[in-house]
CSV table of C-alpha atoms in Angstrom, one decimal:
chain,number,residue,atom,x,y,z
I,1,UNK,CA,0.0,0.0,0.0
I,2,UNK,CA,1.2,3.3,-0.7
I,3,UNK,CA,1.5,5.8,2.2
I,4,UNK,CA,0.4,9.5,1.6
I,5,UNK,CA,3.5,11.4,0.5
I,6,UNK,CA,3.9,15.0,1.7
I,7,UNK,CA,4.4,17.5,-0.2
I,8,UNK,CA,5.0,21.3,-0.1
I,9,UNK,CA,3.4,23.9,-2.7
I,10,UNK,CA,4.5,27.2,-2.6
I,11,UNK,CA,2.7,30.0,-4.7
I,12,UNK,CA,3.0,33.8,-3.9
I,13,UNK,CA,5.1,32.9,-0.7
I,14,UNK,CA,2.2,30.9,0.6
I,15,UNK,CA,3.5,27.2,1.8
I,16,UNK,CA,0.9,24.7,2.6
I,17,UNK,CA,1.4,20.9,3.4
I,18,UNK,CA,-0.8,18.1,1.9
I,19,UNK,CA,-1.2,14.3,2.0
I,20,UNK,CA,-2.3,13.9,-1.1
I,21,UNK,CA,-4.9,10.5,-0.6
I,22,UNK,CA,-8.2,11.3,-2.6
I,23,UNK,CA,-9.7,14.3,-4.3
I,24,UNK,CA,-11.5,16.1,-1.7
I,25,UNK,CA,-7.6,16.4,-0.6
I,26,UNK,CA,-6.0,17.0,-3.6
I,27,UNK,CA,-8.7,20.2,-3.7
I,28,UNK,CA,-8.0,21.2,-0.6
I,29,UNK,CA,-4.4,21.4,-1.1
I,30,UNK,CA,-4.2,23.0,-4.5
I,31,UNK,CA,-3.8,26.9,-3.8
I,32,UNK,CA,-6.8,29.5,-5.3
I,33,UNK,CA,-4.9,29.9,-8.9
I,34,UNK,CA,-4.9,26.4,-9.2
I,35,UNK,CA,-8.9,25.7,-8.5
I,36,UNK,CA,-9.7,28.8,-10.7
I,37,UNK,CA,-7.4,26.8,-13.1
I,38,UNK,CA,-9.0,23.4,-13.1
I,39,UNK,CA,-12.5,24.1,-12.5
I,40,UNK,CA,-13.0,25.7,-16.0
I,41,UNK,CA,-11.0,22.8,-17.8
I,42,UNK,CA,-13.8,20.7,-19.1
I,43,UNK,CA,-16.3,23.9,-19.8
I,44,UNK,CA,-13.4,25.8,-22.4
I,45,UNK,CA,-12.7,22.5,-23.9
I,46,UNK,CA,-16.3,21.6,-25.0
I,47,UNK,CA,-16.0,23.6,-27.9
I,48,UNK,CA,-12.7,22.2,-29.2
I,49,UNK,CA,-14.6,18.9,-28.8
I,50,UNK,CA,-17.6,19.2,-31.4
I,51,UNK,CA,-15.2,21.1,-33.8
I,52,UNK,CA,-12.1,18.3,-33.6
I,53,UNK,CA,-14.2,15.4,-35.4
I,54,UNK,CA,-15.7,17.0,-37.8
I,55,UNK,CA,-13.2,19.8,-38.9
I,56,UNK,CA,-12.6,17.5,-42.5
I,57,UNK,CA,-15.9,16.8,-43.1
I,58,UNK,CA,-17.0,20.5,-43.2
I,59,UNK,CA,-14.0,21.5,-45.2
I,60,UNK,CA,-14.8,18.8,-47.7
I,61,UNK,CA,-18.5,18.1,-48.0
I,62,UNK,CA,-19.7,21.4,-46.7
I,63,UNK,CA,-17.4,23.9,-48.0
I,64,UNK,CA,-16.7,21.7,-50.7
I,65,UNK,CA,-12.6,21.4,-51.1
I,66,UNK,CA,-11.6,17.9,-52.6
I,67,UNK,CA,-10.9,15.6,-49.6
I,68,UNK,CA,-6.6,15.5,-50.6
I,69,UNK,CA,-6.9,19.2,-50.3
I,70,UNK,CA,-9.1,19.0,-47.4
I,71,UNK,CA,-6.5,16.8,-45.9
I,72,UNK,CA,-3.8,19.1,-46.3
I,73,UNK,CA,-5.1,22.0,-44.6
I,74,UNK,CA,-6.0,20.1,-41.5
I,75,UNK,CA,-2.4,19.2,-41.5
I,76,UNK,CA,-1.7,23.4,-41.7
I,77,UNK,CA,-2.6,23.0,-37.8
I,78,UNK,CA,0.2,20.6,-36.9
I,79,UNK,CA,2.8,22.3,-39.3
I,80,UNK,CA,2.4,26.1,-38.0
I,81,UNK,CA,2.0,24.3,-34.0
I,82,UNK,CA,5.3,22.9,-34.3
I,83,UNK,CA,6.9,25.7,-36.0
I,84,UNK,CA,5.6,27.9,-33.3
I,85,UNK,CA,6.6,26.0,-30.6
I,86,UNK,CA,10.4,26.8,-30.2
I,87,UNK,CA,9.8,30.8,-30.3
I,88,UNK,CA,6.6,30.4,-28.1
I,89,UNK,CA,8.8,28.9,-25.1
I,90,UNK,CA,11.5,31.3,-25.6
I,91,UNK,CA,8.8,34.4,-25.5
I,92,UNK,CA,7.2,32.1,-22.6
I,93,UNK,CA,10.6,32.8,-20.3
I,94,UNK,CA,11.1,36.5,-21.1
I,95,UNK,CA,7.6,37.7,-21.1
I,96,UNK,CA,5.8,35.1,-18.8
I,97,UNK,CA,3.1,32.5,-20.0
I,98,UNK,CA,0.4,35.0,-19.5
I,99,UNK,CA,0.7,37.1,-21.8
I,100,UNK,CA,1.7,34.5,-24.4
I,101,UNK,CA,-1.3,32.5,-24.0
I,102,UNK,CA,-3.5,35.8,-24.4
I,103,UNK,CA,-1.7,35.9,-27.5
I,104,UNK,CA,-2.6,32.5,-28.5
I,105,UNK,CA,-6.5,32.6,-27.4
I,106,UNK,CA,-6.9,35.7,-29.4
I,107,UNK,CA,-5.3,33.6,-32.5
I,108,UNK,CA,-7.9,30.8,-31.4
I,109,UNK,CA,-11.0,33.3,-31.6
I,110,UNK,CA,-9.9,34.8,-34.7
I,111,UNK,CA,-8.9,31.3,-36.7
I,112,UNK,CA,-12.1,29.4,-35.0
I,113,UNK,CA,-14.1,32.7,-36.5
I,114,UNK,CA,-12.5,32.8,-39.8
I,115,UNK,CA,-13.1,29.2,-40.0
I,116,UNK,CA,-16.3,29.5,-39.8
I,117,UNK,CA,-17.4,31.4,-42.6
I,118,UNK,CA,-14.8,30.3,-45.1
I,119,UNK,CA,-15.4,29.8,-48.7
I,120,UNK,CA,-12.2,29.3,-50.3
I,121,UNK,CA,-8.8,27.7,-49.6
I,122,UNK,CA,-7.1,30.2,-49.0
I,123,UNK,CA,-8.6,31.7,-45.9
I,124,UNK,CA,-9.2,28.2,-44.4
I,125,UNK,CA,-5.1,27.9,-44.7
I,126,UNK,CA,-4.9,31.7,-42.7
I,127,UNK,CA,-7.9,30.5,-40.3
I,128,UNK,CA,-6.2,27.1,-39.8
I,129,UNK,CA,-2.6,29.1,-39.3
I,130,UNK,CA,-4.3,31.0,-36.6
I,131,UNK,CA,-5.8,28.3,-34.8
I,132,UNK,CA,-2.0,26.4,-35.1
I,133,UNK,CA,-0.4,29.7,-33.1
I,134,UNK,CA,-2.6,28.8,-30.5
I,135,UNK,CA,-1.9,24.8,-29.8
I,136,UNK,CA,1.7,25.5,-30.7
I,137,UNK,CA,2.1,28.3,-27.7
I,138,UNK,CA,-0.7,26.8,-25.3
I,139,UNK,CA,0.8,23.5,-24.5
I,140,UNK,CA,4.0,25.5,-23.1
I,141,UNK,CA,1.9,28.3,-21.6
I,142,UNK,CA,-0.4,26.3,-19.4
I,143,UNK,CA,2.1,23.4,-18.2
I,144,UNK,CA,4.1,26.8,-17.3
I,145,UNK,CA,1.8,28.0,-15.5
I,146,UNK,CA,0.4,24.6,-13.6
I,147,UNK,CA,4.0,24.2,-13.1
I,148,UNK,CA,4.5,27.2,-11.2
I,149,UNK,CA,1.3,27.1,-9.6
I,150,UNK,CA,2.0,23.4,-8.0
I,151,UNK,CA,4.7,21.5,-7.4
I,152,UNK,CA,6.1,17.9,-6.3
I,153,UNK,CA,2.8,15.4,-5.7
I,154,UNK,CA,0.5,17.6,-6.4
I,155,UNK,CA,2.3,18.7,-9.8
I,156,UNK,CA,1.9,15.3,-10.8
I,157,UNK,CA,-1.7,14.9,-10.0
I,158,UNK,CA,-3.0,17.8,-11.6
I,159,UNK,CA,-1.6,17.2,-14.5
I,160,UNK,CA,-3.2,13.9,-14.8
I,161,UNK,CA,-6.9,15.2,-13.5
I,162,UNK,CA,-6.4,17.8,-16.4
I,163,UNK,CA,-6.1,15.4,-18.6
I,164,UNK,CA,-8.8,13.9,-17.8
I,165,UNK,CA,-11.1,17.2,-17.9
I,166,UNK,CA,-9.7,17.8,-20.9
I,167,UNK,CA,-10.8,14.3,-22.5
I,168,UNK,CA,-14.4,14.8,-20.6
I,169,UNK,CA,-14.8,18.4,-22.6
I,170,UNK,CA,-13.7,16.8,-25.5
I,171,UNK,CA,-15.4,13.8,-25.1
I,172,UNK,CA,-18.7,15.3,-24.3
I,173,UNK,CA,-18.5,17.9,-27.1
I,174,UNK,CA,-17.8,15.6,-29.4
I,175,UNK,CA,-21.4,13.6,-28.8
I,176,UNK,CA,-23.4,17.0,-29.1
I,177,UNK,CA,-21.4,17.7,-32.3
I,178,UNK,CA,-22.3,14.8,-33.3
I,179,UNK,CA,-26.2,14.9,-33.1
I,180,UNK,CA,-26.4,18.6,-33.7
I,181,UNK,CA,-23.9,19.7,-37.0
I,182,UNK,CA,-25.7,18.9,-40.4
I,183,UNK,CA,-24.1,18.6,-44.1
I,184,UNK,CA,-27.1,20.3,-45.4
I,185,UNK,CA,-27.4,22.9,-43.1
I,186,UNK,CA,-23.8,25.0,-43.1
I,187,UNK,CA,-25.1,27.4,-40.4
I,188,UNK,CA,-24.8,24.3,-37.9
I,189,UNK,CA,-21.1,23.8,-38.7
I,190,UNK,CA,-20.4,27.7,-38.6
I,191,UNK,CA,-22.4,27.4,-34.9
I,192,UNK,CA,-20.1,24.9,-33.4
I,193,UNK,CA,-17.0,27.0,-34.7
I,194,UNK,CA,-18.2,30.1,-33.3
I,195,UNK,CA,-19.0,28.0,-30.4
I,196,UNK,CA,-15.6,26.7,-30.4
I,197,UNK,CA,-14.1,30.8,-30.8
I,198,UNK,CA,-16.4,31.7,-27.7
I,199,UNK,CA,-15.1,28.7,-25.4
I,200,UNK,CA,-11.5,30.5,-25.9
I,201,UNK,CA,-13.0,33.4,-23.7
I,202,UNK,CA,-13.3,31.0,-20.7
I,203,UNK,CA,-9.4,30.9,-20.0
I,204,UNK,CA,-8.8,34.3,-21.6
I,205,UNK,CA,-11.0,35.8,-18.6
I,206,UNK,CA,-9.1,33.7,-16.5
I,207,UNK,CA,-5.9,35.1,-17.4
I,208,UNK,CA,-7.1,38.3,-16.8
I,209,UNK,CA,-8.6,38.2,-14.0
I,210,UNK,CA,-7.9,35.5,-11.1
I,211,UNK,CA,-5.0,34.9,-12.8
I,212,UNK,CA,-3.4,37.8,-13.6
I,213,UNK,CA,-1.0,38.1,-10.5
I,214,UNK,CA,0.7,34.6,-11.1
I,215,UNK,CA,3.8,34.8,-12.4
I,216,UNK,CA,5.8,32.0,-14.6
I,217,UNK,CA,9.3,33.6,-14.8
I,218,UNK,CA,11.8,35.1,-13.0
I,219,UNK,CA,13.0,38.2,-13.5
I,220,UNK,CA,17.2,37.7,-14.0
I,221,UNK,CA,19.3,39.6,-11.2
I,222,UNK,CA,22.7,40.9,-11.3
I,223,UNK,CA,25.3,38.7,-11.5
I,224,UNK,CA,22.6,35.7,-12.7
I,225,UNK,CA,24.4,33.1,-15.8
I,226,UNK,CA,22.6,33.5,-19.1
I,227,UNK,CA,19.8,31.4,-19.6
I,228,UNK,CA,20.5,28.2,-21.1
I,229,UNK,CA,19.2,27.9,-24.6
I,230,UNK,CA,17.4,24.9,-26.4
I,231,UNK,CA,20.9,23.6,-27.9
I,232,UNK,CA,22.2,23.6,-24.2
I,233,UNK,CA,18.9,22.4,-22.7
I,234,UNK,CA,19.2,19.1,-25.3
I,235,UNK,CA,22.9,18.3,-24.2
I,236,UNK,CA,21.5,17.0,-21.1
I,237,UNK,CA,21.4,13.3,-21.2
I,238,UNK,CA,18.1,13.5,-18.8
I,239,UNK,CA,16.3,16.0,-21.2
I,240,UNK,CA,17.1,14.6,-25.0
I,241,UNK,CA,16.5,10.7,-23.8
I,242,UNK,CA,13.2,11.9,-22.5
I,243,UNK,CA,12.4,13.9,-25.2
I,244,UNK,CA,13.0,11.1,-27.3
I,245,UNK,CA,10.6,9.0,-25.1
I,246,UNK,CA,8.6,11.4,-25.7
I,247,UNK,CA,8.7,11.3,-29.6
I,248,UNK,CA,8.1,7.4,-29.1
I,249,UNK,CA,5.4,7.0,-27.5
I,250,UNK,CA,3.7,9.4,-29.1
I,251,UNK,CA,4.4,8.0,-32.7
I,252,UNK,CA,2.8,4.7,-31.3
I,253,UNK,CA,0.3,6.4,-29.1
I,254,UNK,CA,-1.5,9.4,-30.2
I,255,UNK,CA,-0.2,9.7,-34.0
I,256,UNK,CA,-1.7,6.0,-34.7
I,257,UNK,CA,-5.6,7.6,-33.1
I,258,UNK,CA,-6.7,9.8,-36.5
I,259,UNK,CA,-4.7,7.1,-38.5
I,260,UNK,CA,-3.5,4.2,-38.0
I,261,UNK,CA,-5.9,2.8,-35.5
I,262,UNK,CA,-8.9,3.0,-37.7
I,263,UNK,CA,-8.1,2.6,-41.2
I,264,UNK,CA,-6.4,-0.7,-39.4
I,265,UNK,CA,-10.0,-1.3,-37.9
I,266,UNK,CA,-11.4,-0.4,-40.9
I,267,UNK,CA,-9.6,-2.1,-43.4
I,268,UNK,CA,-7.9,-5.4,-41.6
I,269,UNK,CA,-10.7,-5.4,-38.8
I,270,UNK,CA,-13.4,-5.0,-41.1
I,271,UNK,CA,-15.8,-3.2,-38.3
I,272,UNK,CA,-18.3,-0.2,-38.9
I,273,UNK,CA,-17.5,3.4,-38.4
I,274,UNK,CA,-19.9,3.3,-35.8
I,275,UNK,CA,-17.8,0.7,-34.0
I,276,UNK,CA,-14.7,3.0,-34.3
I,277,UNK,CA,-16.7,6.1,-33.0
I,278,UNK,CA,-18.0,3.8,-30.0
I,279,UNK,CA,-14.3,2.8,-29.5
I,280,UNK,CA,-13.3,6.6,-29.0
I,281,UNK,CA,-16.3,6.9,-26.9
I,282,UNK,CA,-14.9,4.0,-24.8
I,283,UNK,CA,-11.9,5.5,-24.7
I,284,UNK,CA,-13.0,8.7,-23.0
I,285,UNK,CA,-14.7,6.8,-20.2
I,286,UNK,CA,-12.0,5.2,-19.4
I,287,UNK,CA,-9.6,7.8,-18.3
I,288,UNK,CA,-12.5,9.9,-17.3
I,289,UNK,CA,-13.6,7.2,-14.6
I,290,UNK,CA,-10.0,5.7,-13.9
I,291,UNK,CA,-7.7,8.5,-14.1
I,292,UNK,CA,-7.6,9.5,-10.6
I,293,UNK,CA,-7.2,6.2,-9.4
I,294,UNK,CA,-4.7,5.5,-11.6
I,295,UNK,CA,-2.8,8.6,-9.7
I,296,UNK,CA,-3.2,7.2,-6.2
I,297,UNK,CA,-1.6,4.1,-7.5
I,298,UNK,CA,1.9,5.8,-9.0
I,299,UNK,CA,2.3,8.5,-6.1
I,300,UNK,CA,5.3,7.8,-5.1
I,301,UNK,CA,6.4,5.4,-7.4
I,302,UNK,CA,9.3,6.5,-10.0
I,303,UNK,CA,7.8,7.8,-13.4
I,304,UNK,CA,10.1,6.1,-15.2
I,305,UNK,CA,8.3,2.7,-14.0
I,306,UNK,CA,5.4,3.8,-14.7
I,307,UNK,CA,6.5,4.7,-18.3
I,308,UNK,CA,7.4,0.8,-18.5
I,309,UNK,CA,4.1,-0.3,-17.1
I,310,UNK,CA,2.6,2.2,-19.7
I,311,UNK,CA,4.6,0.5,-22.5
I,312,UNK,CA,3.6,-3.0,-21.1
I,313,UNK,CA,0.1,-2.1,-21.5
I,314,UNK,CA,-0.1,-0.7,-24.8
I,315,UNK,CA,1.8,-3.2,-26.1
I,316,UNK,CA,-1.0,-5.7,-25.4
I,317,UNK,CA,-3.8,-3.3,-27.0
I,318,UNK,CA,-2.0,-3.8,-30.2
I,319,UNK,CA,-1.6,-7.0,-29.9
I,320,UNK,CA,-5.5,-7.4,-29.3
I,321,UNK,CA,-5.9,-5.0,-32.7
I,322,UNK,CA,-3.4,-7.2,-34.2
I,323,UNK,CA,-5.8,-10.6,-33.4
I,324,UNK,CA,-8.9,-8.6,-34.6
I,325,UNK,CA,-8.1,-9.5,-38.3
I,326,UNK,CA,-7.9,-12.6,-37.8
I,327,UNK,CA,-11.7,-13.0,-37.5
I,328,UNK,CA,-12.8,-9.6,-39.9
I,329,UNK,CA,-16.1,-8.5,-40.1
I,330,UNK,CA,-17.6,-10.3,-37.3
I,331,UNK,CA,-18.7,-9.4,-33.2
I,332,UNK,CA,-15.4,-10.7,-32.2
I,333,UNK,CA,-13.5,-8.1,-34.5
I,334,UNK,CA,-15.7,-5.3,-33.0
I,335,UNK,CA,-15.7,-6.0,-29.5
I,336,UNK,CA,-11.6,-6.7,-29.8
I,337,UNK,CA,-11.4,-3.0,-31.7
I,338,UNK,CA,-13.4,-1.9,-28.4
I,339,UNK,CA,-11.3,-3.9,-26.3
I,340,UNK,CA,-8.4,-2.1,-27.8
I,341,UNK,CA,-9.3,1.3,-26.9
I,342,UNK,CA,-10.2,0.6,-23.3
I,343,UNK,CA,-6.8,-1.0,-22.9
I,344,UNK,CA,-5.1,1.3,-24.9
I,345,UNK,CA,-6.8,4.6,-22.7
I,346,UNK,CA,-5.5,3.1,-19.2
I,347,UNK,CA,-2.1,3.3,-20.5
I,348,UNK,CA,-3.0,7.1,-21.1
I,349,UNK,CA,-3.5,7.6,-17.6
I,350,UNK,CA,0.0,7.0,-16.6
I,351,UNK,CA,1.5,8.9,-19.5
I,352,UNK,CA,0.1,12.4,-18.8
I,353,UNK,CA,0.7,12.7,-15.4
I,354,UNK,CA,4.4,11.5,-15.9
I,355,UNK,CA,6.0,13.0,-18.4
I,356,UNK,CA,5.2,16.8,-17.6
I,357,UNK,CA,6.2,16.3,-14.5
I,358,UNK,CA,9.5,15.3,-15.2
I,359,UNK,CA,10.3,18.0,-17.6
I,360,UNK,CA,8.8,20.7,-15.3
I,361,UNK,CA,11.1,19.1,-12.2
I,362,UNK,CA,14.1,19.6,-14.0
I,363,UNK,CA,13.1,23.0,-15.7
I,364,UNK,CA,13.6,26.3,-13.5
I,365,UNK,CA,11.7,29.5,-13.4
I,366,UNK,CA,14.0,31.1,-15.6
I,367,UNK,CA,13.9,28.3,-18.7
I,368,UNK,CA,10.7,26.4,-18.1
I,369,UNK,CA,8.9,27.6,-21.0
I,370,UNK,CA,11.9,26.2,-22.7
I,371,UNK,CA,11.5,23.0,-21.2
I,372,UNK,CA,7.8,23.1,-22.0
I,373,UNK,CA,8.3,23.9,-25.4
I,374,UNK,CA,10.5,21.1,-26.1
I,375,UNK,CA,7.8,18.8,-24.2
I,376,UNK,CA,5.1,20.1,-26.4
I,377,UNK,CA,7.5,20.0,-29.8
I,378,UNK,CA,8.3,15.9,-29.4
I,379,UNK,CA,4.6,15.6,-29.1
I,380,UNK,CA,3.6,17.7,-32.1
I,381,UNK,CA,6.6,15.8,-34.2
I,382,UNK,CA,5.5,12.0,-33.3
I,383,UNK,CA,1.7,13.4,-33.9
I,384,UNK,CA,3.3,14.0,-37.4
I,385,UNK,CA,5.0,11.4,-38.0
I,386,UNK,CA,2.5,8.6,-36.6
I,387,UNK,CA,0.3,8.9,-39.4
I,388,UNK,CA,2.8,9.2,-42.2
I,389,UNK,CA,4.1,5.9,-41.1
I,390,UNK,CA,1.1,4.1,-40.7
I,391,UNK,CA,-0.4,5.4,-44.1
I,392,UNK,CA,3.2,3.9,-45.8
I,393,UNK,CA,2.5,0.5,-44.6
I,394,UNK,CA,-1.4,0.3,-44.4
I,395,UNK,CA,-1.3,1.6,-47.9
I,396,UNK,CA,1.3,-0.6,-49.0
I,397,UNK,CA,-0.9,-3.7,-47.7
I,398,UNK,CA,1.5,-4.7,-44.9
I,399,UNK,CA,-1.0,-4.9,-41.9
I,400,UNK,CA,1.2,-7.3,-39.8
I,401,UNK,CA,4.3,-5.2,-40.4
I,402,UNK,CA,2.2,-2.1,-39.5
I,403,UNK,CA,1.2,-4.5,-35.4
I,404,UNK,CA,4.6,-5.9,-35.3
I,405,UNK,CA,5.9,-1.6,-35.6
I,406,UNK,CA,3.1,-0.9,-33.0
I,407,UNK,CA,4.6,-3.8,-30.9
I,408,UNK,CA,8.0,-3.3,-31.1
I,409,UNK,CA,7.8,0.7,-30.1
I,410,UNK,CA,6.8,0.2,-26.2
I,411,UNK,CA,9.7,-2.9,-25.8
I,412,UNK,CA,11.8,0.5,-27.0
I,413,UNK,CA,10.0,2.6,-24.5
I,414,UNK,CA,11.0,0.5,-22.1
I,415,UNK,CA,14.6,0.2,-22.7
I,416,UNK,CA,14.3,4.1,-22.9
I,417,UNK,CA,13.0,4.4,-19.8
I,418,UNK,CA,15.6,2.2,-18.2
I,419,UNK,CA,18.1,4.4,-19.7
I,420,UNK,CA,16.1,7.8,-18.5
I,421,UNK,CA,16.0,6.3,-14.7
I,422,UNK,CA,19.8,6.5,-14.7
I,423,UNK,CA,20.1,10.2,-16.2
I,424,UNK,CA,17.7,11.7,-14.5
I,425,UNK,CA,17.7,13.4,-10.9
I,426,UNK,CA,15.7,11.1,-7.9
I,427,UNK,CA,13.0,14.1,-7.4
I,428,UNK,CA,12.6,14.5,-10.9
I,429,UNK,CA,11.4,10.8,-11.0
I,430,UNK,CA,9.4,11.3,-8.4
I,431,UNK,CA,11.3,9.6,-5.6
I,432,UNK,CA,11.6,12.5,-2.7
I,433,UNK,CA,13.1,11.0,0.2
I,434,UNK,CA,16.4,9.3,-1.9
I,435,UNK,CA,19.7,10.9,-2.5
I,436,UNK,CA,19.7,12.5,-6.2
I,437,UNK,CA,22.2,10.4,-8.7
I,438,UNK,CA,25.5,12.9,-9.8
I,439,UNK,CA,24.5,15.7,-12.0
I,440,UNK,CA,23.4,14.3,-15.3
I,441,UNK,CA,24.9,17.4,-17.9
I,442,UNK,CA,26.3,20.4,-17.9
């Protein structure tokens, strides 16, 4: 059994002990910032949620822009996100995630606006830009600022009940999208987008108001060293083998969801497209009604472990996909397809909570935008990449090399990880109480 760890959080000069045991706890020891922060998670993502699904289906049957085309402007969100990314963490550290992220939501509000009432290519690609300033700057400004709201325990925890808000705004939006937007009714698609622009208010009030005192960075003193830089950040053997985790298990995680995971199902497996919409239905209620549980099983344990165990388990949900085609078109395919997601979604609840926390642990105040940016830019790239691959070999007909891939990427998370454990400092792996190994880099 795991004993409550302590931990301290410090915000504004106010230091308050917690055990952190069960959420009614892990409320009461998050500071005001951090409620305001949390509370408003699921509401501002709704919108995102009944755009995300069906942003390709209005540019292509609505607006009417052949589906290649179609394809390569939702990719325009990606491309200009991952570009942004390095500059966004760098303006993160001199100017504070504040004002960046009001930056970003205005982007947001203008591109989800644009979007809605375009006609032609050409300002879909500027809407679509917009829209890609935002998620390239956002995932760097917030885990900034959750980062310096909280810290140790707590740090870890939030980050994994935010990711499971975020999938319940997402989740839910998506179902109301679903049974509300029309293909012969364009005034329902340019609803949810406005919807979508509105939703980006939510944190933007936040940010100015309850908000507005917290501050991400630190303003350098006399006599303080130069702020390391990304090519300095990278030398460190903790920071590039993470990042490369990072890269990894996204590839095989996230970058398979929009691609490889259901032309596989749909194509190998055989099942409906209302299967594969139950399956992401599934997977949504999964981290949704395990997440936190999942978090009072790793505190205290060391993140990279729980990367391994991660690994472990999504290893086996491809290996259930994999035995789907064996038996195509029939209940057994579905309910393995199904059986996939589930599996596949509690892996997620380890991932999200651990990897943040690491990079924020060995970030400080004056480069942890840095740090973030980096986090977000390994994500964005194996989102890239993910698809790319699995397009090469589903399109090419090689199924079993496209499981045995999916397979062989978490034994390579775990070696990864084993690797990471010795790099990286004992707090940052969330062991508190053990002597830190040697400094890993400078």
């Amino acid at each position: 059994m795991l004993l409550p760890a302590e931990r301290d959080t410090n915000v504004g000069g106010l230091r308050q002990t917690c055990a952190v045991t069960g959420m009614r706890t892990f409320w009461t020891a998050l500071p005001t910032p951090g409620r305001w922060l949390l509370s408003t998670v699921a509401i501002q993502t709704l919108g995102r949620g009944m755009t995300l699904p069906f942003t390709i289906i209005y540019l292509h049957e609505v607006r009417g822009f052949d589906l290649g085309l179609a394809g390569a402007l939702m990719s325009v969100i990606a491309i200009t996100g991952l570009v942004v990314t390095g500059p966004g963490g760098t303006l993160i550290d001199r100017y504070g995630a504040r004002r960046v992220l009001l930056v970003g939501l205005a982007a947001m509000i203008a591109g989800c606006a644009l979007l809605a009432f375009a006609t032609s290519p050409v300002v879909a690609a500027v809407a679509l830009v917009l829209m890609g300033v935002n998620f390239g700057v956002s995932w760097p400004g917030f885990n900034a600022l959750i980062a310096t709201i909280v810290d140790g325990e707590v740090r870890q925890q939030y980050f994994g009940v935010n990711f499971a808000l975020i999938n319940l705004g997402i989740g839910v939006g998506g179902i109301f999208g679903g049974f509300f937007v029309d293909v012969h009714r364009p005034e329902t698609f340019t609803a949810i987008f406005l919807i979508d622009a509105a939703s980006s208010l939510i944190p933007m009030a936040l940010l100015l108001g309850p908000l507005r005192h917290v501050r991400t960075h630190a303003d350098p003193e006399e006599g303080d060293a130069p702020v390391d830089g990304y090519r300095a950040i990278l030398r460190r053997p903790a920071v590039l083998w993470l990042t490369l985790l990072t890269f990894l298990a996204v590839f095989i995680g996230y970058g398979q969801m929009e691609a490889g995971f259901p032309a596989f199902a749909r194509q190998v497996s055989g099942v409906s497209t209302q299967v594969i919409g139950f399956a992401f239905a599934v997977n949504t209620a999964v981290i949704v009604l395990l997440q936190f549980a999942v978090l009072k099983l790793i505190a205290g344990r060391r993140r990279t472990r729980v990367m391994q165990l991660m690994a472990l388990i999504w290893g086996v949900s491809w290996v259930l996909l994999g035995l789907t085609g064996l038996l195509p078109r029939s209940l057994a395919a579905a309910i393995g397809v199904l059986a996939f997601m589930g599996v596949f979604a509690f892996g997620e609840t380890m991932l999200q909570p651990t990897v943040p926390a690491i990079y924020n642990d060995l970030a400080s105040e004056r480069n942890r935008g840095r740090y973030n940016a980096i986090n977000s830019a390994a994500f964005q790239g194996g989102a890239i990449a993910g698809p790319i691959a699995a397009g090469l070999l589903l399109g090419e007909g090689r199924q079993i090399w496209f499981i045995v891939a999916m397979v062989a990427g978490p034994v390579l998370i775990c070696l990864l990880a084993l690797v990471l454990e010795r790099r990286v400092p004992a707090v940052a792996n969330g062991v508190q109480n053990e002597v830190a190994p040697a400094p890993d880099a400078r």
